[in-house]
mmCIF file of C-alpha atoms in Angstrom:
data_model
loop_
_atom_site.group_PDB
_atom_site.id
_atom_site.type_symbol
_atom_site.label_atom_id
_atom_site.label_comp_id
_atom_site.label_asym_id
_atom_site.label_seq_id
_atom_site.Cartn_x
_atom_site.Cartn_y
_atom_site.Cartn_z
ATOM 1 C CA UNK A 1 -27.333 3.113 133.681
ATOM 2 C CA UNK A 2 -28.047 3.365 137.575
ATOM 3 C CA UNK A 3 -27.541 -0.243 139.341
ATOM 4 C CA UNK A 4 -25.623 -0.613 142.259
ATOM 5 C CA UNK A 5 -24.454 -4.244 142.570
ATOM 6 C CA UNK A 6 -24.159 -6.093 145.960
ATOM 7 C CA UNK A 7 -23.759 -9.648 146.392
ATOM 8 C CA UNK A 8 -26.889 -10.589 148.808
ATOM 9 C CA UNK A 9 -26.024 -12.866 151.397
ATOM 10 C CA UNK A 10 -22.417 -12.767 153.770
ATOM 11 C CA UNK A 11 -22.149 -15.733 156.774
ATOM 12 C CA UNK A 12 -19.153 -14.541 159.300
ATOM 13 C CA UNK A 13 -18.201 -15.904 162.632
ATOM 14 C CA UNK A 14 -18.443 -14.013 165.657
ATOM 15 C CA UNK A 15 -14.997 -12.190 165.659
ATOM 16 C CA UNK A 16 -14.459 -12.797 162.648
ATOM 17 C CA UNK A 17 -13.502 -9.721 159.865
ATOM 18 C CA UNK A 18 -16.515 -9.194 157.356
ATOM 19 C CA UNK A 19 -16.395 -7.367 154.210
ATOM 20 C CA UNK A 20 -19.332 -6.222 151.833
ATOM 21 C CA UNK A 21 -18.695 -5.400 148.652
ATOM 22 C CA UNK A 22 -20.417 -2.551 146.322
ATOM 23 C CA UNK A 23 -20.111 -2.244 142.352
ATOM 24 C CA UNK A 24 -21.449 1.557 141.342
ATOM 25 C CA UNK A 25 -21.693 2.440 137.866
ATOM 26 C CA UNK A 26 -21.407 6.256 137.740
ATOM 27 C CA UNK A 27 -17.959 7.182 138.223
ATOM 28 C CA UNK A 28 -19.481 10.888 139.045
ATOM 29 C CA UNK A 29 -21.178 9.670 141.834
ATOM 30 C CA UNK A 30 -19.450 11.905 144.475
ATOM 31 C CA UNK A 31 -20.490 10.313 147.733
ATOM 32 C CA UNK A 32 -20.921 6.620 148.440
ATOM 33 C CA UNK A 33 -23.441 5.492 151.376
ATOM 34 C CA UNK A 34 -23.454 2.612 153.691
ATOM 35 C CA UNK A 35 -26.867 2.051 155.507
ATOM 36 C CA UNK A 36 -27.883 -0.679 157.967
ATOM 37 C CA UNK A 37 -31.660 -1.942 158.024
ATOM 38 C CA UNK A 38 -32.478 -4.665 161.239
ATOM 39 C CA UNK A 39 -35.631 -6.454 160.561
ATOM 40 C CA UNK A 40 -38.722 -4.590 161.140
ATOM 41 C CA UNK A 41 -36.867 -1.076 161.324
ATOM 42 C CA UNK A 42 -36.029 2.056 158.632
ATOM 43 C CA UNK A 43 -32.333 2.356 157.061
ATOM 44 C CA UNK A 44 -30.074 3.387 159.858
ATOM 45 C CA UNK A 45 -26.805 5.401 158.304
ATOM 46 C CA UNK A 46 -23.499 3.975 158.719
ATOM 47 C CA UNK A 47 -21.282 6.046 156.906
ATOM 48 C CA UNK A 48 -20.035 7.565 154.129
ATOM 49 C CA UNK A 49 -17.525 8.275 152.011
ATOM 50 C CA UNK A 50 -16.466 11.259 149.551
ATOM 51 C CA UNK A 51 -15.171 10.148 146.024
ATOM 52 C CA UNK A 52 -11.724 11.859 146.463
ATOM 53 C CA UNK A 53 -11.129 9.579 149.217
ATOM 54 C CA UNK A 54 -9.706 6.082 148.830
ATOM 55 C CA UNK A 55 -9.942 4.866 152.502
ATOM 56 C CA UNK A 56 -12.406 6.199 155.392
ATOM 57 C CA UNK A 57 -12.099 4.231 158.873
ATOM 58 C CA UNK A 58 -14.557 4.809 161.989
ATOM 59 C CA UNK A 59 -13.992 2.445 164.488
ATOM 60 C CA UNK A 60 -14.767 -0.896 163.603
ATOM 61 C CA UNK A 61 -16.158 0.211 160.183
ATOM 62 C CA UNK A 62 -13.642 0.797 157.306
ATOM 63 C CA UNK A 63 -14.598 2.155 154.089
ATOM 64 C CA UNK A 64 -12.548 1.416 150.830
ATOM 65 C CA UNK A 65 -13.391 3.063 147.343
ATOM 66 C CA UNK A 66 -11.639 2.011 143.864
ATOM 67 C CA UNK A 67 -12.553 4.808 141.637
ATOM 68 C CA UNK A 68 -11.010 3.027 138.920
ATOM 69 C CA UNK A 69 -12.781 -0.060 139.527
ATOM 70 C CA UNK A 70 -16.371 1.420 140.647
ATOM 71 C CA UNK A 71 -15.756 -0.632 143.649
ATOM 72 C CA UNK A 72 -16.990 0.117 146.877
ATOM 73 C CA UNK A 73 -16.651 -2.156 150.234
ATOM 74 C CA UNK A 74 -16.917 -1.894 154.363
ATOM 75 C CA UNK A 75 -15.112 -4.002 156.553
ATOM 76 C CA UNK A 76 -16.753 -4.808 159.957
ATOM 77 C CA UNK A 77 -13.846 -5.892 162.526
ATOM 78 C CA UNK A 78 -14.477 -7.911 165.190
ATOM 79 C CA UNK A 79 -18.307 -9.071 164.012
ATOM 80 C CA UNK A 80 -20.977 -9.127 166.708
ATOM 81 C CA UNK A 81 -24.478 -10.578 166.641
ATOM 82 C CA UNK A 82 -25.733 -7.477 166.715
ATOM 83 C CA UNK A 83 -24.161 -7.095 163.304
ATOM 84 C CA UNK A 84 -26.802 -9.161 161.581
ATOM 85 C CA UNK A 85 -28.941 -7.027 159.432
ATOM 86 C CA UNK A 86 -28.695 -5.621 155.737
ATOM 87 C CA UNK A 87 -26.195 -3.752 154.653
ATOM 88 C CA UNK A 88 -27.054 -1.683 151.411
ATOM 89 C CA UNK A 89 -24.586 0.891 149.536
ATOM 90 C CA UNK A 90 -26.092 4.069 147.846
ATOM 91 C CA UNK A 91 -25.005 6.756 145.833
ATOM 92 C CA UNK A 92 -26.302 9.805 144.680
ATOM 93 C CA UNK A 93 -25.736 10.799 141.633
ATOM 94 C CA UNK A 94 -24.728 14.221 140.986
ATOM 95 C CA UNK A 95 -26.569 17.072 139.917
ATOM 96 C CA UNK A 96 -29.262 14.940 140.461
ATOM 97 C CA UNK A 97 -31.713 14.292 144.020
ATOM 98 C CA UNK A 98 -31.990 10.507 143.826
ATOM 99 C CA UNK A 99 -30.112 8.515 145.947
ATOM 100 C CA UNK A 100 -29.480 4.947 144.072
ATOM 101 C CA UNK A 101 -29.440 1.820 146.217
ATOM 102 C CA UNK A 102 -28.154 -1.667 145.924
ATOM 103 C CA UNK A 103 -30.325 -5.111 147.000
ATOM 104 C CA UNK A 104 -28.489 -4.967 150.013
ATOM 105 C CA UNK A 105 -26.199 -7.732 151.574
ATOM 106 C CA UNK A 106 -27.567 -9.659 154.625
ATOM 107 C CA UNK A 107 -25.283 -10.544 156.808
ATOM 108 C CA UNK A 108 -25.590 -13.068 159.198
ATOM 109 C CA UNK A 109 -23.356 -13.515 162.216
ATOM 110 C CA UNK A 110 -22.590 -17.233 163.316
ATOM 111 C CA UNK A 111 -21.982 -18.447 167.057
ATOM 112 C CA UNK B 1 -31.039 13.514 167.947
ATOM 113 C CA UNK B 2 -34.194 14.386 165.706
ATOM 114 C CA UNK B 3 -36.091 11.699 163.592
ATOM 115 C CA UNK B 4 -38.161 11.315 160.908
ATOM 116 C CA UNK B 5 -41.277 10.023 162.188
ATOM 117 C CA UNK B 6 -44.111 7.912 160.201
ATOM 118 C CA UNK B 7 -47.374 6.881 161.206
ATOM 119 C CA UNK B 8 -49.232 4.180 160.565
ATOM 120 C CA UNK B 9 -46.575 1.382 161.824
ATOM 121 C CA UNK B 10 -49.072 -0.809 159.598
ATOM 122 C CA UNK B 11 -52.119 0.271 157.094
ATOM 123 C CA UNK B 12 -54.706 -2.635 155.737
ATOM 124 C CA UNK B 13 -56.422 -1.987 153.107
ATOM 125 C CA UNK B 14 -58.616 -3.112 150.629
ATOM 126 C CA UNK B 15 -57.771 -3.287 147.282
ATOM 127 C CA UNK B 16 -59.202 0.056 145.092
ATOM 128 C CA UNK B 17 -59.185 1.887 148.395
ATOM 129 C CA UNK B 18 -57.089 5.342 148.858
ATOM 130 C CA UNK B 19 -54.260 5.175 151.269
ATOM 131 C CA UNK B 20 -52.481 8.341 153.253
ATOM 132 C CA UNK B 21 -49.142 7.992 154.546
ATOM 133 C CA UNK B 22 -47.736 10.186 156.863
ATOM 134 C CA UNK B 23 -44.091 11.604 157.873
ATOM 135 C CA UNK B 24 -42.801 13.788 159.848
ATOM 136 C CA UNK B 25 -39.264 14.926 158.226
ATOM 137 C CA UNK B 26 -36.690 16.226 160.661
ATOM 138 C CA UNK B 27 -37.217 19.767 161.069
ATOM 139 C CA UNK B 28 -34.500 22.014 159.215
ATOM 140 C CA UNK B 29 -34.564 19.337 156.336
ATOM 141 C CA UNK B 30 -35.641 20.878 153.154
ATOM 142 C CA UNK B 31 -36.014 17.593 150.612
ATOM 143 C CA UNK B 32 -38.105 14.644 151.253
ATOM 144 C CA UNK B 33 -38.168 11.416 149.779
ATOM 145 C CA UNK B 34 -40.537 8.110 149.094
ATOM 146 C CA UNK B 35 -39.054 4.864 148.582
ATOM 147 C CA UNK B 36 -40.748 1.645 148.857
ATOM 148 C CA UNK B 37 -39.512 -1.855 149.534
ATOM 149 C CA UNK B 38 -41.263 -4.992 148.661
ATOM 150 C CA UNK B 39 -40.701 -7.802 151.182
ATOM 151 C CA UNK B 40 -37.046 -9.187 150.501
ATOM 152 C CA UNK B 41 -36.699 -6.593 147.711
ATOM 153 C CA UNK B 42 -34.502 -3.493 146.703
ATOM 154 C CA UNK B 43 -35.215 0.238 147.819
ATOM 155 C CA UNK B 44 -36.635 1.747 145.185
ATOM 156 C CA UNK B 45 -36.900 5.372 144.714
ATOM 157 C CA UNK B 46 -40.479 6.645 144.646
ATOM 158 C CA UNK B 47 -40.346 10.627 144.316
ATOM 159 C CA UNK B 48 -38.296 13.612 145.790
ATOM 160 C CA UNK B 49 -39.791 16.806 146.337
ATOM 161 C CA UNK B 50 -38.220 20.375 147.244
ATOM 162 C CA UNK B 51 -39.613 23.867 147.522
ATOM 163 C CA UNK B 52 -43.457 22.325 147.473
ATOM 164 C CA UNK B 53 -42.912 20.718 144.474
ATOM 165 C CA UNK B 54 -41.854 17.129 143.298
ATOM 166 C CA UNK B 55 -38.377 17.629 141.727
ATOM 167 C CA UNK B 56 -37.897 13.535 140.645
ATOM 168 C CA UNK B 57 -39.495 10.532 140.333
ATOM 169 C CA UNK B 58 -39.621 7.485 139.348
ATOM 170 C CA UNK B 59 -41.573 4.869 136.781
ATOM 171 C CA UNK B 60 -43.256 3.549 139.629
ATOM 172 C CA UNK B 61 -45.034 7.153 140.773
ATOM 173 C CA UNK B 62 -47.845 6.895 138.075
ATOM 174 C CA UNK B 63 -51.002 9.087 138.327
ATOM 175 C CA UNK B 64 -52.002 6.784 141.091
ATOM 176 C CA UNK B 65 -49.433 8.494 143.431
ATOM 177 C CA UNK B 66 -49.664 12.250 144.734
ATOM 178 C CA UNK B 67 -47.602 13.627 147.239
ATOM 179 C CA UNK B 68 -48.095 17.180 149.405
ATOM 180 C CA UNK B 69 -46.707 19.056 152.104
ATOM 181 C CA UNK B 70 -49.993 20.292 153.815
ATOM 182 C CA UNK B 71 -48.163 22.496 156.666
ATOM 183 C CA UNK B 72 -44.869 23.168 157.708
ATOM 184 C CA UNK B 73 -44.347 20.110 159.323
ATOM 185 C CA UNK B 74 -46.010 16.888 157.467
ATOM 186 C CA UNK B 75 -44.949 15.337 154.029
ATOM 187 C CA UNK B 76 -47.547 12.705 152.713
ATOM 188 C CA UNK B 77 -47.782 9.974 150.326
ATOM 189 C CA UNK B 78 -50.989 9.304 148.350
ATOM 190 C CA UNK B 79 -52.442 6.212 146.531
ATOM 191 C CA UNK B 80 -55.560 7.184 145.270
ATOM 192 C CA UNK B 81 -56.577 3.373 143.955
ATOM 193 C CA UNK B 82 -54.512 0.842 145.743
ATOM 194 C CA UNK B 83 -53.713 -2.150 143.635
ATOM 195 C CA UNK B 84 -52.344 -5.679 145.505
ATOM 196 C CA UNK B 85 -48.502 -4.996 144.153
ATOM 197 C CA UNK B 86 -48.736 -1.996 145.991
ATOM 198 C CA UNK B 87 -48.197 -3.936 148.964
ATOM 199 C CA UNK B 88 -44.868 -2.909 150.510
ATOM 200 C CA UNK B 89 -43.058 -1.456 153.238
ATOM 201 C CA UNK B 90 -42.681 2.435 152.366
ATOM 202 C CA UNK B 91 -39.981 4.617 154.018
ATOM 203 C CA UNK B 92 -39.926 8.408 154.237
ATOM 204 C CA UNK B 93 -37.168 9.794 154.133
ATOM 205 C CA UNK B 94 -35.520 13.593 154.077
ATOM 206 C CA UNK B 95 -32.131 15.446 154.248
ATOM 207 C CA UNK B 96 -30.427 18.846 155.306
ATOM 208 C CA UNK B 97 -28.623 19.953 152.268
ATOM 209 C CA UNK B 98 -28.535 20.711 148.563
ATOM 210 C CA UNK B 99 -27.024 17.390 146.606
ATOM 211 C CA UNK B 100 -23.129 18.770 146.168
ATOM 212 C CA UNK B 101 -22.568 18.698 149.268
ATOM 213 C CA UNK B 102 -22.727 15.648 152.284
ATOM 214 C CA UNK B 103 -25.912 15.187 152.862
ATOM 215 C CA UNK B 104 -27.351 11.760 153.405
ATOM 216 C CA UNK B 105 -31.385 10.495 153.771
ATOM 217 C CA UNK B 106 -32.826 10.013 157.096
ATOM 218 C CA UNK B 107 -35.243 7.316 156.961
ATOM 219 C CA UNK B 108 -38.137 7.299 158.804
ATOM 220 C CA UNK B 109 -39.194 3.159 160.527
ATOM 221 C CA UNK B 110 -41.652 2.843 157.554
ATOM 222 C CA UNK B 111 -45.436 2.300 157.205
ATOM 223 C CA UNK B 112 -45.849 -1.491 156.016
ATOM 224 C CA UNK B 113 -48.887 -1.114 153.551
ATOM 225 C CA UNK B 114 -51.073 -4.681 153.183
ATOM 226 C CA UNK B 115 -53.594 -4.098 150.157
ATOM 227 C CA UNK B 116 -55.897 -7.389 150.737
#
């Protein structure tokens, strides 16, 4: 079946490390999505990641992927305020045009 | 850097009424997407379309929905009948590239769609 899993709410401290985590179940999917949506606005892309890759790292953002596990998950260092939104992982399955996404994680930055 | 562009921000409407929505995909993108989100909700997939024609969609794209892509430039959304679980926020969405290869959706800011 198609359900991406996220767990849907994530409380950090400003500074602190944060880490979202993604369950997938097609182990064809071959890229894995991270979008950002801040209230009122459309899903802003974060980045990706290609499934022959275990690790992907852009600035603060790192990507890790466990093939093996279906598990997906993107670390933000050094959390902001501005970092508060909802974080949802997609994939796309292949051969096909649908991109699959998850509820979403909100994440919610503390003083 | 180019963006897909929707208009209304906000459509009321009254329940059995038809709707429009209205995108503007990024220009050299050749598939477009619906998805709709109901307030605190997943994305859900609504219909793809490539080459003028719908290529997926989902459960929720019944004979209620139509989509077209009048000119070159404009992809809309159709509800011929709107019902009050139709109420939603709906994004638009499109992308460069055939599925093998990287391409991710562009989302549009989405038309929030109030069916009183």
């Amino acid at each position: 079946g198609e359900d991406v899993e996220q767990s849907l709410f994530l409380s950090v401290r400003e500074g602190d490390s944060s880490v979202i985590n993604c369950t997938y179940t097609d182990s064809s999917s071959t890229y894995l999505y991270w979008y950002k949506q801040e209230p009122g606005a459309g899903l802003q892309l974060l980045t990706y990641i290609f499934s022959n890759m275990d690790m992907k790292q852009d600035q603060r953002l790192t990507v890790l992927l466990n093939k093996k596990d279906k598990h997906l998950s993107l670390r933000i260092a050094d959390t902001q305020t501005g970092d508060s939104a909802i974080y949802f992982c997609a994939e796309i399955l292949p051969y096909g045009q649908n991109f699959v996404f998850g509820p979403g994680t909100r994440l919610s930055v503390l003083p | 850097e180019p963006e897909v562009t929707q208009t209304p921000s906000h459509q009321v409407t009254q329940m059995g009424q038809e709707v429009i929505l209205r995108c503007v995909p990024i220009s050299n993108h050749l598939y477009f997407y619906w998805y709709r989100q109901i307030l605190g909700q997943k994305v859900e997939f609504l219909v793809s379309f490539y080459n003028n024609e719908i290529s997926e969609k989902s459960e929720i794209f019944d004979d209620q929905f139509s989509v077209e892509r009048p000119d070159g430039s404009n992809f809309t959304l159709k509800i011929r009948s709107t019902k009050l679980e139709d109420s939603a926020m709906y994004f638009c969405a499109s992308r460069k590239g055939a599925p093998a290869y990287n391409s991710p959706l562009h989302f549009g800011n989405g038309t929030r769609l109030t069916v009183t």
